[in-house]
Amino acid sequence: MTKFFGTGVALITPFKTDLSIDHNALATIVKFNIDNGTEYLVICGTTAESATITKQEKKDVINTVKKANAGRLPLVLGIGGNNTAEIIEETQATDLTDIDAILSVSPYYTKPTQEGIYQHFKAIAEASPKPIILYNVPGRTSSNMLPATILRLANDFENIIAVKEAGNNVSQYLQLLKNKPDDFLIISGDDDLALAVVLAGGAGVISVLGQAFPKDFSTMIRLGMEGKAKEAYQLHFKLMDVTAQIFEENNPAGIKAVFEALDLAQDTVRLPLVVVSNPLKEKIKKSVALLK
């Protein structure tokens, strides 16, 4: 459980201009995070553009991250979707050696009832050889996994160990923190609310921005977990503008623009995503220059 306290980062998948995966850039980003305080890495989440990555490319990405990580940080692998049987099949077919947990997004598009969501994760939990972190992100799935459903799953299945909550809803966070089992982790999936969630008792964050500014972001979260709100908010305010900017048009186009400004990766994305507009790119460049 302590593996998932602090700052985890939802790694991007860097692409070259020909849209092939830039494995050298990915390895560089992994090492950059290891060297600057990130506590764990999330592979092939939604920020990794997993919807447009082939099965073979996903295997290749996993291998690149494993090799660059060399056993230093815990690894979480994204395996989720709206086809329960397919998720179970992928979970059982994937080599999960060196993978510490699975991050599984609540079903999207089909908009199941709360009972449907419960049965979906029940089936996955019963089939998974690894601990599961639920992922609630209603802004992308068009379906909110309610606190009652999350807590029901937390109480019913020992291998469902946490939720990445990304509803950007303070009330929902507080309901989860108030009523959760003692050993169940509430992990923020909202970069702008992460510090507030930690100060209220959350276990940390799975961050988008954190992978580009791992030293400042992970320090902010650690200070928050120590109850040092004043010091933590100094870093929150320092990162506040760029945090808003990376989500202004699209994630991960925004964070990729940051990585381009840092000279760590190109800003290329795969359709239907497009790179950020020139005005936003200029704003991001200015923000990054101030933070370097």
Coordinates of N, CA and C in Angstrom, one line a residue, residues 85-247:
A85 N -15.2 -8.3 -20.7 CA -14.5 -9.6 -21.0 C -13.2 -9.3 -21.7
E86 N -13.1 -8.3 -22.5 CA -11.8 -7.9 -23.1 C -10.8 -7.5 -22.1
I87 N -11.2 -6.7 -21.1 CA -10.3 -6.3 -20.1 C -9.7 -7.5 -19.3
I88 N -10.6 -8.4 -19.0 CA -10.2 -9.6 -18.3 C -9.2 -10.4 -19.1
E89 N -9.5 -10.5 -20.4 CA -8.6 -11.3 -21.3 C -7.3 -10.6 -21.4
E90 N -7.2 -9.3 -21.5 CA -5.9 -8.6 -21.6 C -5.2 -8.7 -20.3
T91 N -5.9 -8.6 -19.2 CA -5.2 -8.7 -17.9 C -4.5 -10.1 -17.7
Q92 N -5.2 -11.1 -18.2 CA -4.7 -12.5 -18.0 C -3.6 -12.8 -19.1
A93 N -3.7 -12.1 -20.2 CA -2.7 -12.4 -21.3 C -1.4 -11.5 -21.2
T94 N -1.5 -10.5 -20.4 CA -0.3 -9.6 -20.3 C 0.7 -10.1 -19.3
D95 N 2.0 -9.9 -19.6 CA 3.0 -10.3 -18.7 C 3.1 -9.2 -17.6
L96 N 2.7 -9.5 -16.4 CA 2.6 -8.5 -15.4 C 3.8 -8.5 -14.4
T97 N 4.8 -9.2 -14.9 CA 6.1 -9.2 -14.1 C 6.5 -7.8 -13.9
D98 N 6.9 -7.4 -12.7 CA 7.4 -6.1 -12.4 C 6.2 -5.0 -12.4
I99 N 5.0 -5.4 -12.6 CA 3.9 -4.5 -12.5 C 3.3 -4.6 -11.1
D100 N 3.1 -3.5 -10.4 CA 2.7 -3.6 -9.0 C 1.2 -3.4 -8.9
A101 N 0.5 -2.8 -9.8 CA -1.0 -2.7 -9.8 C -1.5 -2.3 -11.1
I102 N -2.8 -2.5 -11.3 CA -3.5 -2.1 -12.5 C -4.4 -0.9 -12.3
L103 N -4.4 0.0 -13.2 CA -5.3 1.2 -13.1 C -6.4 0.9 -14.2
S104 N -7.6 0.9 -13.7 CA -8.7 0.5 -14.6 C -9.8 1.6 -14.6
V105 N -10.0 2.2 -15.7 CA -10.9 3.3 -15.8 C -12.3 2.8 -15.8
S106 N -13.2 3.6 -15.2 CA -14.7 3.2 -15.3 C -15.2 3.2 -16.7
P107 N -16.1 2.3 -17.0 CA -16.5 2.1 -18.4 C -17.0 3.4 -19.0
Y108 N -16.6 3.7 -20.3 CA -16.9 4.9 -20.9 C -18.0 4.7 -22.0
Y109 N -18.6 5.7 -22.5 CA -19.6 5.7 -23.6 C -20.9 5.0 -23.3
T110 N -20.8 3.8 -22.8 CA -22.0 2.9 -22.7 C -22.8 3.4 -21.5
K111 N -22.3 4.2 -20.6 CA -23.0 4.8 -19.4 C -23.8 3.7 -18.6
P112 N -23.1 2.7 -18.1 CA -23.8 1.7 -17.3 C -24.3 2.3 -16.0
T113 N -25.3 1.6 -15.4 CA -25.8 2.0 -14.1 C -24.7 1.8 -13.0
Q114 N -25.0 2.3 -11.8 CA -24.0 2.0 -10.7 C -23.9 0.5 -10.5
E115 N -24.9 -0.2 -10.6 CA -24.8 -1.7 -10.5 C -24.0 -2.3 -11.6
G116 N -24.1 -1.8 -12.8 CA -23.3 -2.2 -13.9 C -21.8 -2.0 -13.7
I117 N -21.5 -0.8 -13.1 CA -20.1 -0.4 -12.8 C -19.6 -1.4 -11.7
Y118 N -20.4 -1.6 -10.7 CA -20.0 -2.6 -9.7 C -19.7 -4.0 -10.2
Q119 N -20.6 -4.5 -11.0 CA -20.4 -5.8 -11.6 C -19.2 -5.9 -12.5
H120 N -19.0 -4.8 -13.2 CA -17.8 -4.7 -14.1 C -16.5 -4.9 -13.3
F121 N -16.4 -4.1 -12.2 CA -15.1 -4.2 -11.4 C -15.1 -5.4 -10.6
K122 N -16.2 -6.0 -10.2 CA -16.3 -7.2 -9.5 C -15.6 -8.3 -10.4
A123 N -16.0 -8.4 -11.6 CA -15.5 -9.4 -12.5 C -14.0 -9.2 -12.7
I124 N -13.6 -8.0 -12.9 CA -12.1 -7.7 -13.0 C -11.3 -8.1 -11.8
A125 N -11.9 -7.7 -10.6 CA -11.2 -8.0 -9.4 C -11.0 -9.5 -9.2
E126 N -12.1 -10.3 -9.5 CA -12.0 -11.7 -9.4 C -11.0 -12.4 -10.3
A127 N -10.7 -11.7 -11.4 CA -9.8 -12.3 -12.4 C -8.4 -11.8 -12.3
S128 N -8.2 -10.7 -11.6 CA -6.9 -10.0 -11.7 C -5.9 -10.6 -10.7
P129 N -4.7 -10.9 -11.1 CA -3.6 -11.3 -10.2 C -2.9 -10.2 -9.5
K130 N -3.3 -9.0 -9.8 CA -2.6 -7.8 -9.3 C -3.6 -6.9 -8.6
P131 N -3.2 -6.1 -7.6 CA -4.1 -5.1 -7.0 C -4.6 -4.1 -8.1
I132 N -5.8 -3.6 -7.8 CA -6.5 -2.7 -8.7 C -6.7 -1.3 -8.1
I133 N -6.4 -0.3 -8.9 CA -6.8 1.0 -8.6 C -7.9 1.4 -9.5
L134 N -9.1 1.7 -9.0 CA -10.2 2.2 -9.8 C -9.9 3.6 -10.3
Y135 N -10.5 4.0 -11.4 CA -10.2 5.3 -12.0 C -11.6 5.9 -12.4
N136 N -12.0 6.9 -11.7 CA -13.2 7.6 -12.0 C -12.9 9.0 -12.6
V137 N -13.3 9.1 -13.9 CA -13.1 10.4 -14.6 C -14.3 10.7 -15.4
P138 N -15.4 11.2 -14.8 CA -16.6 11.4 -15.5 C -16.6 12.4 -16.6
G139 N -15.7 13.3 -16.6 CA -15.5 14.2 -17.7 C -15.2 13.6 -19.0
R140 N -14.5 12.4 -18.9 CA -14.2 11.6 -20.1 C -15.1 10.4 -20.4
T141 N -15.6 9.9 -19.3 CA -16.4 8.6 -19.5 C -17.9 8.9 -19.6
S142 N -18.3 10.2 -19.3 CA -19.7 10.6 -19.3 C -20.6 9.8 -18.3
S143 N -19.9 9.2 -17.3 CA -20.6 8.4 -16.2 C -19.8 8.6 -14.9
N144 N -20.5 9.0 -13.9 CA -19.8 9.2 -12.6 C -19.9 8.0 -11.7
M145 N -18.8 7.4 -11.3 CA -18.8 6.3 -10.4 C -19.0 6.9 -9.0
L146 N -20.2 6.8 -8.4 CA -20.5 7.5 -7.2 C -19.8 6.9 -6.0
P147 N -19.6 7.7 -5.0 CA -18.9 7.3 -3.8 C -19.4 6.0 -3.2
A148 N -20.8 5.8 -3.2 CA -21.3 4.6 -2.7 C -20.9 3.4 -3.4
T149 N -20.7 3.5 -4.7 CA -20.2 2.4 -5.5 C -18.8 2.1 -5.3
I150 N -18.0 3.1 -5.2 CA -16.5 3.0 -4.9 C -16.3 2.3 -3.6
L151 N -17.1 2.8 -2.6 CA -16.9 2.3 -1.2 C -17.4 0.8 -1.1
R152 N -18.4 0.5 -1.9 CA -18.9 -0.9 -1.9 C -17.9 -1.8 -2.4
L153 N -17.2 -1.4 -3.5 CA -16.1 -2.2 -4.1 C -15.0 -2.3 -3.2
A154 N -14.6 -1.2 -2.5 CA -13.5 -1.1 -1.6 C -13.7 -2.1 -0.4
N155 N -15.0 -2.2 0.1 CA -15.3 -3.1 1.2 C -15.4 -4.5 0.8
D156 N -15.8 -4.8 -0.5 CA -16.1 -6.1 -0.9 C -14.9 -6.9 -1.5
F157 N -13.8 -6.2 -1.9 CA -12.7 -6.8 -2.6 C -11.4 -6.3 -2.1
E158 N -10.6 -7.2 -1.4 CA -9.4 -6.8 -0.8 C -8.3 -6.3 -1.9
N159 N -8.4 -6.8 -3.1 CA -7.5 -6.4 -4.1 C -7.9 -5.1 -4.8
I160 N -9.0 -4.5 -4.5 CA -9.3 -3.2 -5.0 C -8.8 -2.3 -3.9
I161 N -7.6 -1.6 -4.1 CA -6.9 -1.0 -3.0 C -7.0 0.5 -3.0
A162 N -7.5 1.1 -4.1 CA -7.5 2.6 -4.2 C -8.4 3.0 -5.3
V163 N -8.7 4.3 -5.3 CA -9.4 5.0 -6.4 C -8.6 6.2 -6.8
K164 N -8.4 6.4 -8.1 CA -7.9 7.6 -8.7 C -9.2 8.4 -9.0
E165 N -9.5 9.4 -8.2 CA -10.7 10.2 -8.3 C -10.4 11.4 -9.1
A166 N -11.1 11.6 -10.2 CA -10.8 12.7 -11.1 C -12.1 13.4 -11.6
G167 N -13.0 13.5 -10.6 CA -14.3 14.2 -11.0 C -14.2 15.7 -10.8
N168 N -13.1 16.2 -10.2 CA -13.0 17.6 -9.9 C -14.1 18.1 -9.1
N169 N -14.5 17.3 -8.1 CA -15.7 17.5 -7.3 C -15.2 17.4 -5.8
V170 N -15.1 18.5 -5.1 CA -14.6 18.5 -3.8 C -15.5 17.7 -2.8
S171 N -16.8 17.9 -3.0 CA -17.7 17.2 -2.1 C -17.5 15.7 -2.3
Q172 N -17.3 15.2 -3.5 CA -17.2 13.8 -3.7 C -15.9 13.3 -3.1
Y173 N -14.8 14.0 -3.2 CA -13.6 13.7 -2.5 C -13.8 13.5 -1.0
L174 N -14.5 14.5 -0.4 CA -14.7 14.5 1.0 C -15.6 13.3 1.5
Q175 N -16.5 13.0 0.7 CA -17.4 11.8 1.0 C -16.5 10.6 1.1
L176 N -15.6 10.4 0.1 CA -14.8 9.3 0.0 C -13.8 9.2 1.2
L177 N -13.2 10.4 1.5 CA -12.2 10.4 2.6 C -12.9 10.2 3.9
K178 N -14.1 10.6 4.1 CA -14.8 10.5 5.4 C -15.2 9.0 5.6
N179 N -15.6 8.3 4.5 CA -16.3 7.0 4.7 C -15.4 5.8 4.2
K180 N -14.3 6.0 3.7 CA -13.4 4.9 3.2 C -13.0 4.0 4.3
P181 N -12.7 2.7 3.9 CA -12.0 1.8 4.8 C -10.6 2.3 5.1
D182 N -10.1 2.0 6.3 CA -8.8 2.5 6.7 C -7.7 2.2 5.7
D183 N -7.7 1.1 5.1 CA -6.6 0.7 4.2 C -6.9 1.0 2.7
F184 N -7.9 1.8 2.5 CA -8.2 2.1 1.1 C -7.7 3.5 0.8
L185 N -7.1 3.7 -0.4 CA -6.4 4.9 -0.7 C -7.3 5.8 -1.6
I186 N -7.4 7.1 -1.3 CA -8.0 8.1 -2.2 C -6.9 8.9 -2.8
I187 N -6.7 8.7 -4.1 CA -5.7 9.3 -4.9 C -6.3 10.4 -5.8
S188 N -5.8 11.6 -5.7 CA -6.3 12.6 -6.6 C -5.9 12.4 -8.0
G189 N -6.8 12.6 -8.9 CA -6.5 12.6 -10.4 C -6.7 14.0 -11.0
D190 N -6.8 15.0 -10.1 CA -7.0 16.4 -10.5 C -5.8 17.2 -10.0
D191 N -4.9 17.6 -10.9 CA -3.7 18.3 -10.5 C -4.0 19.5 -9.7
D192 N -5.1 20.2 -10.1 CA -5.4 21.5 -9.4 C -5.9 21.3 -8.0
L193 N -6.5 20.1 -7.7 CA -7.0 19.8 -6.4 C -6.1 18.9 -5.5
A194 N -5.0 18.5 -6.1 CA -4.2 17.4 -5.5 C -3.8 17.8 -4.1
L195 N -3.3 19.0 -3.9 CA -2.8 19.5 -2.6 C -3.9 19.5 -1.6
A196 N -5.0 20.1 -2.0 CA -6.2 20.2 -1.0 C -6.6 18.8 -0.6
V197 N -6.6 17.8 -1.6 CA -7.1 16.4 -1.3 C -6.1 15.8 -0.3
V198 N -4.8 16.0 -0.5 CA -3.8 15.4 0.4 C -3.9 16.0 1.8
L199 N -4.1 17.3 1.9 CA -4.3 18.0 3.2 C -5.5 17.5 3.9
A200 N -6.5 17.0 3.2 CA -7.7 16.5 3.8 C -7.6 15.0 4.1
G201 N -6.5 14.4 3.8 CA -6.3 13.0 4.1 C -6.0 12.0 3.0
G202 N -6.0 12.6 1.8 CA -5.7 11.7 0.6 C -4.3 11.2 0.6
A203 N -4.1 10.1 -0.2 CA -2.8 9.4 -0.2 C -1.8 10.0 -1.2
G204 N -2.3 10.9 -2.0 CA -1.4 11.5 -3.0 C -2.1 11.8 -4.3
V205 N -1.4 11.6 -5.4 CA -1.9 12.0 -6.7 C -1.3 11.1 -7.8
I206 N -2.1 10.9 -8.9 CA -1.5 10.5 -10.1 C -1.7 11.7 -11.1
S207 N -0.5 12.3 -11.3 CA -0.5 13.6 -12.0 C -0.1 13.6 -13.4
V208 N -0.6 14.5 -14.2 CA -0.2 14.8 -15.5 C 1.0 15.8 -15.5
L209 N 0.8 16.9 -14.8 CA 1.9 17.9 -14.8 C 3.1 17.4 -14.1
G210 N 3.0 16.6 -13.1 CA 4.1 16.1 -12.2 C 5.2 15.5 -13.0
Q211 N 4.9 14.9 -14.1 CA 6.0 14.3 -14.9 C 6.9 15.3 -15.6
A212 N 6.5 16.5 -15.8 CA 7.3 17.6 -16.4 C 8.0 18.4 -15.3
F213 N 7.5 18.5 -14.1 CA 8.1 19.2 -13.0 C 8.1 18.3 -11.8
P214 N 8.8 17.2 -11.9 CA 8.6 16.2 -10.8 C 9.2 16.7 -9.4
K215 N 10.2 17.5 -9.5 CA 10.8 17.9 -8.2 C 9.9 18.8 -7.4
D216 N 9.4 19.8 -8.1 CA 8.4 20.7 -7.4 C 7.1 20.0 -7.0
F217 N 6.6 19.3 -8.0 CA 5.3 18.6 -7.7 C 5.4 17.6 -6.6
S218 N 6.3 16.7 -6.6 CA 6.4 15.7 -5.6 C 6.8 16.3 -4.2
T219 N 7.6 17.4 -4.2 CA 7.8 18.1 -3.0 C 6.6 18.7 -2.4
M220 N 5.8 19.3 -3.3 CA 4.5 19.9 -2.8 C 3.6 18.9 -2.2
I221 N 3.5 17.7 -2.8 CA 2.6 16.6 -2.3 C 3.2 16.1 -0.9
R222 N 4.5 15.9 -0.9 CA 5.1 15.4 0.4 C 4.9 16.4 1.5
L223 N 5.0 17.7 1.2 CA 4.8 18.7 2.2 C 3.3 18.7 2.7
G224 N 2.4 18.5 1.7 CA 1.0 18.4 2.1 C 0.7 17.2 3.0
M225 N 1.4 16.1 2.7 CA 1.1 14.9 3.5 C 1.7 15.0 4.9
E226 N 2.7 15.9 5.0 CA 3.3 16.2 6.3 C 2.5 17.3 7.1
G227 N 1.4 17.9 6.4 CA 0.6 18.9 7.0 C 1.3 20.3 7.0
K228 N 2.3 20.5 6.1 CA 3.0 21.7 6.0 C 2.3 22.5 4.9
A229 N 1.1 23.0 5.2 CA 0.3 23.7 4.1 C 0.9 24.9 3.6
K230 N 1.4 25.8 4.4 CA 2.0 27.0 3.9 C 3.1 26.8 2.9
E231 N 4.0 25.9 3.3 CA 5.1 25.7 2.3 C 4.7 25.0 1.1
A232 N 3.7 24.1 1.2 CA 3.2 23.3 0.1 C 2.4 24.3 -0.9
Y233 N 1.7 25.2 -0.3 CA 0.9 26.1 -1.2 C 1.8 27.1 -2.0
Q234 N 3.0 27.4 -1.5 CA 4.0 28.2 -2.2 C 4.3 27.5 -3.5
L235 N 4.5 26.2 -3.5 CA 4.7 25.4 -4.7 C 3.5 25.3 -5.6
H236 N 2.3 25.1 -4.9 CA 1.1 25.1 -5.7 C 0.9 26.4 -6.5
F237 N 1.1 27.5 -5.9 CA 1.0 28.8 -6.6 C 2.0 28.9 -7.7
K238 N 3.2 28.4 -7.5 CA 4.2 28.5 -8.5 C 3.8 27.7 -9.7
L239 N 3.2 26.6 -9.6 CA 2.8 25.7 -10.7 C 1.4 26.0 -11.2
M240 N 0.6 26.9 -10.6 CA -0.8 27.1 -10.9 C -1.1 27.4 -12.3
D241 N -0.3 28.4 -12.9 CA -0.6 28.8 -14.2 C -0.4 27.7 -15.2
V242 N 0.7 27.0 -15.2 CA 1.0 26.0 -16.2 C 0.0 24.8 -16.0
T243 N -0.4 24.6 -14.7 CA -1.4 23.5 -14.5 C -2.7 23.8 -15.3
A244 N -3.1 25.0 -15.2 CA -4.3 25.4 -15.9 C -4.1 25.3 -17.4
Q245 N -3.0 25.7 -17.9 CA -2.7 25.8 -19.3 C -2.7 24.4 -20.0
I246 N -2.1 23.4 -19.3 CA -2.0 22.1 -20.0 C -3.4 21.5 -20.2
F247 N -4.4 21.9 -19.5 CA -5.7 21.4 -19.7 C -6.7 22.3 -20.5

